[in-house]
Amino acid sequence: MTTPSRRADTAEPLHDLLAERWSPRSYVADHTVTEAETTALLEAARWAPSAQNRQPRRFVAGRRGTEVHARIAACVLERNRVWALRASLLVLGIVERVGHDGAPQRFAEYDLGQSVAHLSVQAQHLGLHVRQMGGFDAEAAAAAFGVEAPYAPLVVVAVGRATAVEDLEPELVERDTAPRQRLPLHELVRQRA
Ligand SMILES: Cc1cc2nc3c(=O)[nH]c(=O)nc-3n(C[C@H](O)[C@H](O)[C@H](O)COP(=O)(O)O)c2cc1C
């Protein structure tokens, strides 16, 4: 099986964990993640930094075949559900927008995003892939998992093993093989000295 590599075209060499990471939609439908792998992914999220170490993030994680996976998948918008159902693990990322002292947590989304970034790098290390999704019904997810203010679902994270290039679903071939693009560095970086 040829696992697709879509290595980033970088101005300087990057660590393989960063350069090889990409977000597939085509997942091996019978691949499973182990309990240990799931724990490692959640530990990576747990140990990410956060403003004042407030850790304004919570997670619901379900492996394929479990009711939790099915309930997260049911909240995902149709255009994402077609591929997300095959993910070995679905993780709902929940943000805590207001702290216990009643003050808004200005960096809450940032801190959740950073923890998912760490999860993604750990996934890459484990030979897994991640695709994040904003395309889901956050209200339905809140109802499905009893998430109440100040907590709110913000993202769904699909984790799995990318399908071999030759096994790509026809409807995903174009999207999962299109050139990966980024703003040029000189546009991204306003100033450097
Ligand atoms: C917060 C967030 C929300 C996203 N939402 C979706 C989504 O709803 N559906 C989807 O197919 N991809 C989604 N993506 C994936 C991005 O489109 C993808 O990461 C981006 O195109 C860059 O591709 P790469 O990760 O392969 O470099 C999302 C990514 C992030 C970080």
PDB file of C-alpha atoms and ligand atoms in Angstrom:
ATOM      1  CA  MET A   1       0.000   0.000   0.000  1.00  0.00           C
ATOM      2  CA  THR A   2       1.370   3.401  -0.960  1.00  0.00           C
ATOM      3  CA  THR A   3       0.378   5.869   1.697  1.00  0.00           C
ATOM      4  CA  PRO A   4       0.088   9.171  -0.123  1.00  0.00           C
ATOM      5  CA  SER A   5       2.811  11.697   0.663  1.00  0.00           C
ATOM      6  CA  ARG A   6       1.930  15.279   0.040  1.00  0.00           C
ATOM      7  CA  ARG A   7       5.042  16.759   1.533  1.00  0.00           C
ATOM      8  CA  ALA A   8       5.063  20.516   1.939  1.00  0.00           C
ATOM      9  CA  ASP A   9       7.256  22.475  -0.450  1.00  0.00           C
ATOM     10  CA  THR A  10       9.294  24.504   2.038  1.00  0.00           C
ATOM     11  CA  ALA A  11      11.969  27.186   1.659  1.00  0.00           C
ATOM     12  CA  GLU A  12      14.091  25.391   4.257  1.00  0.00           C
ATOM     13  CA  PRO A  13      13.885  21.749   5.335  1.00  0.00           C
ATOM     14  CA  LEU A  14      11.379  21.113   8.115  1.00  0.00           C
ATOM     15  CA  HIS A  15      11.049  18.222  10.513  1.00  0.00           C
ATOM     16  CA  ASP A  16       9.278  15.322   8.793  1.00  0.00           C
ATOM     17  CA  LEU A  17       6.449  15.461  11.331  1.00  0.00           C
ATOM     18  CA  LEU A  18       5.605  18.953  10.040  1.00  0.00           C
ATOM     19  CA  ALA A  19       6.566  18.621   6.379  1.00  0.00           C
ATOM     20  CA  GLU A  20       4.682  15.341   5.844  1.00  0.00           C
ATOM     21  CA  ARG A  21       1.516  16.329   7.705  1.00  0.00           C
ATOM     22  CA  TRP A  22      -1.530  16.912   5.557  1.00  0.00           C
ATOM     23  CA  SER A  23      -5.282  16.553   5.965  1.00  0.00           C
ATOM     24  CA  PRO A  24      -6.788  13.684   3.961  1.00  0.00           C
ATOM     25  CA  ARG A  25     -10.474  13.026   3.416  1.00  0.00           C
ATOM     26  CA  SER A  26      -9.913   9.466   2.278  1.00  0.00           C
ATOM     27  CA  TYR A  27      -9.447   7.131   5.227  1.00  0.00           C
ATOM     28  CA  VAL A  28      -8.958   3.376   5.388  1.00  0.00           C
ATOM     29  CA  ALA A  29     -12.456   2.265   6.421  1.00  0.00           C
ATOM     30  CA  ASP A  30     -11.363  -0.745   8.491  1.00  0.00           C
ATOM     31  CA  HIS A  31      -8.331   0.800  10.169  1.00  0.00           C
ATOM     32  CA  THR A  32      -8.634   1.106  13.928  1.00  0.00           C
ATOM     33  CA  VAL A  33      -6.718   3.158  16.463  1.00  0.00           C
ATOM     34  CA  THR A  34      -5.794   1.470  19.713  1.00  0.00           C
ATOM     35  CA  GLU A  35      -6.704   2.651  23.205  1.00  0.00           C
ATOM     36  CA  ALA A  36      -3.016   3.503  23.717  1.00  0.00           C
ATOM     37  CA  GLU A  37      -2.898   5.587  20.529  1.00  0.00           C
ATOM     38  CA  THR A  38      -6.089   7.373  21.531  1.00  0.00           C
ATOM     39  CA  THR A  39      -4.610   8.123  24.943  1.00  0.00           C
ATOM     40  CA  ALA A  40      -1.382   9.392  23.361  1.00  0.00           C
ATOM     41  CA  LEU A  41      -3.340  11.764  21.113  1.00  0.00           C
ATOM     42  CA  LEU A  42      -5.335  13.127  24.038  1.00  0.00           C
ATOM     43  CA  GLU A  43      -2.165  13.431  26.149  1.00  0.00           C
ATOM     44  CA  ALA A  44      -0.576  15.500  23.372  1.00  0.00           C
ATOM     45  CA  ALA A  45      -3.595  17.793  23.534  1.00  0.00           C
ATOM     46  CA  ARG A  46      -3.445  17.901  27.329  1.00  0.00           C
ATOM     47  CA  TRP A  47       0.203  18.958  27.453  1.00  0.00           C
ATOM     48  CA  ALA A  48      -0.114  21.798  24.945  1.00  0.00           C
ATOM     49  CA  PRO A  49       0.441  25.242  26.439  1.00  0.00           C
ATOM     50  CA  SER A  50      -2.423  27.622  27.203  1.00  0.00           C
ATOM     51  CA  ALA A  51      -2.737  31.198  28.436  1.00  0.00           C
ATOM     52  CA  GLN A  52      -2.146  31.220  32.208  1.00  0.00           C
ATOM     53  CA  ASN A  53      -2.322  27.443  31.996  1.00  0.00           C
ATOM     54  CA  ARG A  54      -6.113  27.740  32.105  1.00  0.00           C
ATOM     55  CA  GLN A  55      -6.597  24.833  29.689  1.00  0.00           C
ATOM     56  CA  PRO A  56      -9.963  26.059  28.373  1.00  0.00           C
ATOM     57  CA  ARG A  57     -10.581  22.935  26.319  1.00  0.00           C
ATOM     58  CA  ARG A  58     -12.407  19.663  26.741  1.00  0.00           C
ATOM     59  CA  PHE A  59     -12.759  16.685  24.427  1.00  0.00           C
ATOM     60  CA  VAL A  60     -15.158  13.885  23.586  1.00  0.00           C
ATOM     61  CA  ALA A  61     -13.462  11.059  21.701  1.00  0.00           C
ATOM     62  CA  GLY A  62     -15.047   8.041  20.040  1.00  0.00           C
ATOM     63  CA  ARG A  63     -13.476   5.231  18.068  1.00  0.00           C
ATOM     64  CA  ARG A  64     -15.322   3.953  14.982  1.00  0.00           C
ATOM     65  CA  GLY A  65     -17.867   1.323  15.961  1.00  0.00           C
ATOM     66  CA  THR A  66     -18.750   3.056  19.208  1.00  0.00           C
ATOM     67  CA  GLU A  67     -21.894   5.035  19.906  1.00  0.00           C
ATOM     68  CA  VAL A  68     -19.805   8.135  20.625  1.00  0.00           C
ATOM     69  CA  HIS A  69     -18.276   7.999  17.128  1.00  0.00           C
ATOM     70  CA  ALA A  70     -21.747   7.603  15.598  1.00  0.00           C
ATOM     71  CA  ARG A  71     -23.114  10.528  17.629  1.00  0.00           C
ATOM     72  CA  ILE A  72     -20.252  12.836  16.630  1.00  0.00           C
ATOM     73  CA  ALA A  73     -20.584  11.755  12.979  1.00  0.00           C
ATOM     74  CA  ALA A  74     -24.308  12.499  13.083  1.00  0.00           C
ATOM     75  CA  CYS A  75     -23.505  16.152  13.938  1.00  0.00           C
ATOM     76  CA  VAL A  76     -21.107  16.549  11.016  1.00  0.00           C
ATOM     77  CA  LEU A  77     -22.463  18.315   7.923  1.00  0.00           C
ATOM     78  CA  GLU A  78     -23.313  16.013   5.029  1.00  0.00           C
ATOM     79  CA  ARG A  79     -20.389  17.187   2.866  1.00  0.00           C
ATOM     80  CA  ASN A  80     -17.996  16.133   5.606  1.00  0.00           C
ATOM     81  CA  ARG A  81     -19.933  13.084   6.801  1.00  0.00           C
ATOM     82  CA  VAL A  82     -19.336  11.248   3.509  1.00  0.00           C
ATOM     83  CA  TRP A  83     -15.684  10.876   4.448  1.00  0.00           C
ATOM     84  CA  ALA A  84     -15.685  11.458   8.218  1.00  0.00           C
ATOM     85  CA  LEU A  85     -17.641   8.244   8.854  1.00  0.00           C
ATOM     86  CA  ARG A  86     -14.543   6.281   7.833  1.00  0.00           C
ATOM     87  CA  ALA A  87     -12.268   8.030  10.316  1.00  0.00           C
ATOM     88  CA  SER A  88     -10.937   5.644  12.943  1.00  0.00           C
ATOM     89  CA  LEU A  89     -11.459   8.227  15.670  1.00  0.00           C
ATOM     90  CA  LEU A  90     -13.612  11.335  15.899  1.00  0.00           C
ATOM     91  CA  VAL A  91     -12.858  13.928  18.551  1.00  0.00           C
ATOM     92  CA  LEU A  92     -15.173  16.778  19.458  1.00  0.00           C
ATOM     93  CA  GLY A  93     -13.174  19.819  20.609  1.00  0.00           C
ATOM     94  CA  ILE A  94     -14.985  21.930  23.191  1.00  0.00           C
ATOM     95  CA  VAL A  95     -13.952  25.439  24.200  1.00  0.00           C
ATOM     96  CA  GLU A  96     -14.507  27.069  27.599  1.00  0.00           C
ATOM     97  CA  ARG A  97     -15.119  30.707  26.712  1.00  0.00           C
ATOM     98  CA  VAL A  98     -15.668  32.044  30.238  1.00  0.00           C
ATOM     99  CA  GLY A  99     -13.484  31.123  33.209  1.00  0.00           C
ATOM    100  CA  HIS A 100     -14.628  30.044  36.657  1.00  0.00           C
ATOM    101  CA  ASP A 101     -14.096  33.631  37.839  1.00  0.00           C
ATOM    102  CA  GLY A 102     -16.688  34.827  35.280  1.00  0.00           C
ATOM    103  CA  ALA A 103     -14.090  36.552  33.102  1.00  0.00           C
ATOM    104  CA  PRO A 104     -14.088  35.897  29.322  1.00  0.00           C
ATOM    105  CA  GLN A 105     -11.106  33.767  28.312  1.00  0.00           C
ATOM    106  CA  ARG A 106      -9.627  35.799  25.486  1.00  0.00           C
ATOM    107  CA  PHE A 107      -7.360  33.018  24.270  1.00  0.00           C
ATOM    108  CA  ALA A 108      -9.786  30.114  24.652  1.00  0.00           C
ATOM    109  CA  GLU A 109     -10.125  29.303  20.939  1.00  0.00           C
ATOM    110  CA  TYR A 110      -6.405  29.825  20.441  1.00  0.00           C
ATOM    111  CA  ASP A 111      -5.665  27.417  23.284  1.00  0.00           C
ATOM    112  CA  LEU A 112      -8.026  24.751  21.952  1.00  0.00           C
ATOM    113  CA  GLY A 113      -6.493  25.139  18.486  1.00  0.00           C
ATOM    114  CA  GLN A 114      -3.026  24.790  19.880  1.00  0.00           C
ATOM    115  CA  SER A 115      -3.940  21.569  21.658  1.00  0.00           C
ATOM    116  CA  VAL A 116      -5.392  20.155  18.416  1.00  0.00           C
ATOM    117  CA  ALA A 117      -2.180  21.162  16.640  1.00  0.00           C
ATOM    118  CA  HIS A 118      -0.202  19.124  19.164  1.00  0.00           C
ATOM    119  CA  LEU A 119      -2.625  16.218  18.735  1.00  0.00           C
ATOM    120  CA  SER A 120      -2.019  16.443  14.972  1.00  0.00           C
ATOM    121  CA  VAL A 121       1.746  16.228  15.351  1.00  0.00           C
ATOM    122  CA  GLN A 122       1.426  13.252  17.710  1.00  0.00           C
ATOM    123  CA  ALA A 123      -0.906  11.616  15.158  1.00  0.00           C
ATOM    124  CA  GLN A 124       1.698  12.129  12.433  1.00  0.00           C
ATOM    125  CA  HIS A 125       4.290  10.519  14.709  1.00  0.00           C
ATOM    126  CA  LEU A 126       1.966   7.502  15.103  1.00  0.00           C
ATOM    127  CA  GLY A 127       1.549   7.185  11.319  1.00  0.00           C
ATOM    128  CA  LEU A 128      -1.962   8.616  11.495  1.00  0.00           C
ATOM    129  CA  HIS A 129      -3.577  11.549   9.726  1.00  0.00           C
ATOM    130  CA  VAL A 130      -5.906  14.274  10.947  1.00  0.00           C
ATOM    131  CA  ARG A 131      -8.477  16.460   9.237  1.00  0.00           C
ATOM    132  CA  GLN A 132     -10.210  19.105  11.322  1.00  0.00           C
ATOM    133  CA  MET A 133     -13.772  20.242  10.681  1.00  0.00           C
ATOM    134  CA  GLY A 134     -15.662  23.410  11.380  1.00  0.00           C
ATOM    135  CA  GLY A 135     -18.440  21.994   9.222  1.00  0.00           C
ATOM    136  CA  PHE A 136     -20.646  20.456  11.885  1.00  0.00           C
ATOM    137  CA  ASP A 137     -23.759  21.406  13.813  1.00  0.00           C
ATOM    138  CA  ALA A 138     -22.415  22.762  17.102  1.00  0.00           C
ATOM    139  CA  GLU A 139     -25.881  23.003  18.667  1.00  0.00           C
ATOM    140  CA  ALA A 140     -26.616  19.382  17.845  1.00  0.00           C
ATOM    141  CA  ALA A 141     -23.239  18.361  19.279  1.00  0.00           C
ATOM    142  CA  ALA A 142     -23.918  20.329  22.459  1.00  0.00           C
ATOM    143  CA  ALA A 143     -27.276  18.585  22.830  1.00  0.00           C
ATOM    144  CA  ALA A 144     -25.804  15.152  22.039  1.00  0.00           C
ATOM    145  CA  PHE A 145     -23.113  15.432  24.711  1.00  0.00           C
ATOM    146  CA  GLY A 146     -24.738  17.713  27.296  1.00  0.00           C
ATOM    147  CA  VAL A 147     -22.342  20.600  26.637  1.00  0.00           C
ATOM    148  CA  GLU A 148     -23.582  23.775  28.337  1.00  0.00           C
ATOM    149  CA  ALA A 149     -22.271  27.346  28.663  1.00  0.00           C
ATOM    150  CA  PRO A 150     -19.566  28.401  29.307  1.00  0.00           C
ATOM    151  CA  TYR A 151     -18.532  25.380  27.235  1.00  0.00           C
ATOM    152  CA  ALA A 152     -19.292  25.140  23.516  1.00  0.00           C
ATOM    153  CA  PRO A 153     -18.319  22.654  20.765  1.00  0.00           C
ATOM    154  CA  LEU A 154     -15.919  24.328  18.325  1.00  0.00           C
ATOM    155  CA  VAL A 155     -14.365  21.680  16.102  1.00  0.00           C
ATOM    156  CA  VAL A 156     -14.529  18.023  15.119  1.00  0.00           C
ATOM    157  CA  VAL A 157     -11.210  16.278  14.524  1.00  0.00           C
ATOM    158  CA  ALA A 158     -11.100  13.196  12.312  1.00  0.00           C
ATOM    159  CA  VAL A 159      -8.173  10.829  12.836  1.00  0.00           C
ATOM    160  CA  GLY A 160      -7.313   7.816  10.714  1.00  0.00           C
ATOM    161  CA  ARG A 161      -4.965   6.182   8.277  1.00  0.00           C
ATOM    162  CA  ALA A 162      -4.944   7.830   4.838  1.00  0.00           C
ATOM    163  CA  THR A 163      -6.087   5.556   2.012  1.00  0.00           C
ATOM    164  CA  ALA A 164      -3.499   4.383  -0.489  1.00  0.00           C
ATOM    165  CA  VAL A 165      -3.477   6.578  -3.575  1.00  0.00           C
ATOM    166  CA  GLU A 166      -4.783   3.698  -5.715  1.00  0.00           C
ATOM    167  CA  ASP A 167      -7.760   3.228  -3.359  1.00  0.00           C
ATOM    168  CA  LEU A 168      -8.934   6.827  -3.295  1.00  0.00           C
ATOM    169  CA  GLU A 169     -12.692   7.177  -3.623  1.00  0.00           C
ATOM    170  CA  PRO A 170     -13.438   8.601  -7.096  1.00  0.00           C
ATOM    171  CA  GLU A 171     -15.252  11.633  -5.686  1.00  0.00           C
ATOM    172  CA  LEU A 172     -12.267  12.460  -3.498  1.00  0.00           C
ATOM    173  CA  VAL A 173      -9.455  11.902  -5.998  1.00  0.00           C
ATOM    174  CA  GLU A 174      -9.375  15.486  -7.152  1.00  0.00           C
ATOM    175  CA  ARG A 175      -9.639  16.993  -3.689  1.00  0.00           C
ATOM    176  CA  ASP A 176      -7.121  14.641  -2.066  1.00  0.00           C
ATOM    177  CA  THR A 177      -4.532  14.992  -4.834  1.00  0.00           C
ATOM    178  CA  ALA A 178      -4.843  18.721  -5.617  1.00  0.00           C
ATOM    179  CA  PRO A 179      -1.653  20.702  -5.076  1.00  0.00           C
ATOM    180  CA  ARG A 180      -1.306  21.957  -1.513  1.00  0.00           C
ATOM    181  CA  GLN A 181      -0.998  25.701  -1.421  1.00  0.00           C
ATOM    182  CA  ARG A 182       0.041  28.349   1.035  1.00  0.00           C
ATOM    183  CA  LEU A 183       0.591  32.090   0.942  1.00  0.00           C
ATOM    184  CA  PRO A 184       4.199  32.808  -0.003  1.00  0.00           C
ATOM    185  CA  LEU A 185       6.407  33.468   2.986  1.00  0.00           C
ATOM    186  CA  HIS A 186       6.994  37.088   1.968  1.00  0.00           C
ATOM    187  CA  GLU A 187       3.234  37.690   2.045  1.00  0.00           C
ATOM    188  CA  LEU A 188       2.730  35.836   5.304  1.00  0.00           C
ATOM    189  CA  VAL A 189       5.522  37.610   7.144  1.00  0.00           C
ATOM    190  CA  ARG A 190       4.868  41.340   7.153  1.00  0.00           C
ATOM    191  CA  GLN A 191       8.293  42.206   8.441  1.00  0.00           C
ATOM    192  CA  ARG A 192      11.456  40.419   9.416  1.00  0.00           C
ATOM    193  CA  ALA A 193      14.827  41.824  10.286  1.00  0.00           C
TER     194      ALA A 193
HETATM  195  C1  LIG B   1     -10.579  25.066  12.099  1.00  0.00           C
HETATM  196  C2  LIG B   1     -10.583  24.229  10.844  1.00  0.00           C
HETATM  197  C3  LIG B   1     -11.788  23.908  10.246  1.00  0.00           C
HETATM  198  C4  LIG B   1     -11.802  23.101   9.099  1.00  0.00           C
HETATM  199  N1  LIG B   1     -13.010  22.712   8.585  1.00  0.00           N
HETATM  200  C5  LIG B   1     -13.042  21.825   7.563  1.00  0.00           C
HETATM  201  C6  LIG B   1     -14.286  21.280   7.118  1.00  0.00           C
HETATM  202  O1  LIG B   1     -15.362  21.570   7.653  1.00  0.00           O
HETATM  203  N2  LIG B   1     -14.243  20.397   6.090  1.00  0.00           N
HETATM  204  C7  LIG B   1     -13.072  20.021   5.483  1.00  0.00           C
HETATM  205  O2  LIG B   1     -13.102  19.195   4.569  1.00  0.00           O
HETATM  206  N3  LIG B   1     -11.887  20.513   5.911  1.00  0.00           N
HETATM  207  C8  LIG B   1     -11.833  21.397   6.923  1.00  0.00           C
HETATM  208  N4  LIG B   1     -10.618  21.848   7.398  1.00  0.00           N
HETATM  209  C9  LIG B   1      -9.361  21.374   6.767  1.00  0.00           C
HETATM  210  C10 LIG B   1      -8.666  22.478   5.981  1.00  0.00           C
HETATM  211  O3  LIG B   1      -9.401  22.771   4.813  1.00  0.00           O
HETATM  212  C11 LIG B   1      -7.226  22.045   5.661  1.00  0.00           C
HETATM  213  O4  LIG B   1      -6.505  21.888   6.844  1.00  0.00           O
HETATM  214  C12 LIG B   1      -6.535  23.061   4.780  1.00  0.00           C
HETATM  215  O5  LIG B   1      -7.131  23.066   3.501  1.00  0.00           O
HETATM  216  C13 LIG B   1      -5.047  22.839   4.625  1.00  0.00           C
HETATM  217  O6  LIG B   1      -4.791  21.552   4.157  1.00  0.00           O
HETATM  218  P1  LIG B   1      -3.642  20.656   4.821  1.00  0.00           P
HETATM  219  O7  LIG B   1      -4.016  20.499   6.282  1.00  0.00           O
HETATM  220  O8  LIG B   1      -3.664  19.359   4.074  1.00  0.00           O
HETATM  221  O9  LIG B   1      -2.361  21.385   4.705  1.00  0.00           O
HETATM  222  C14 LIG B   1     -10.579  22.651   8.526  1.00  0.00           C
HETATM  223  C15 LIG B   1      -9.371  23.000   9.142  1.00  0.00           C
HETATM  224  C16 LIG B   1      -9.354  23.762  10.285  1.00  0.00           C
HETATM  225  C17 LIG B   1      -8.039  24.076  10.953  1.00  0.00           C
END
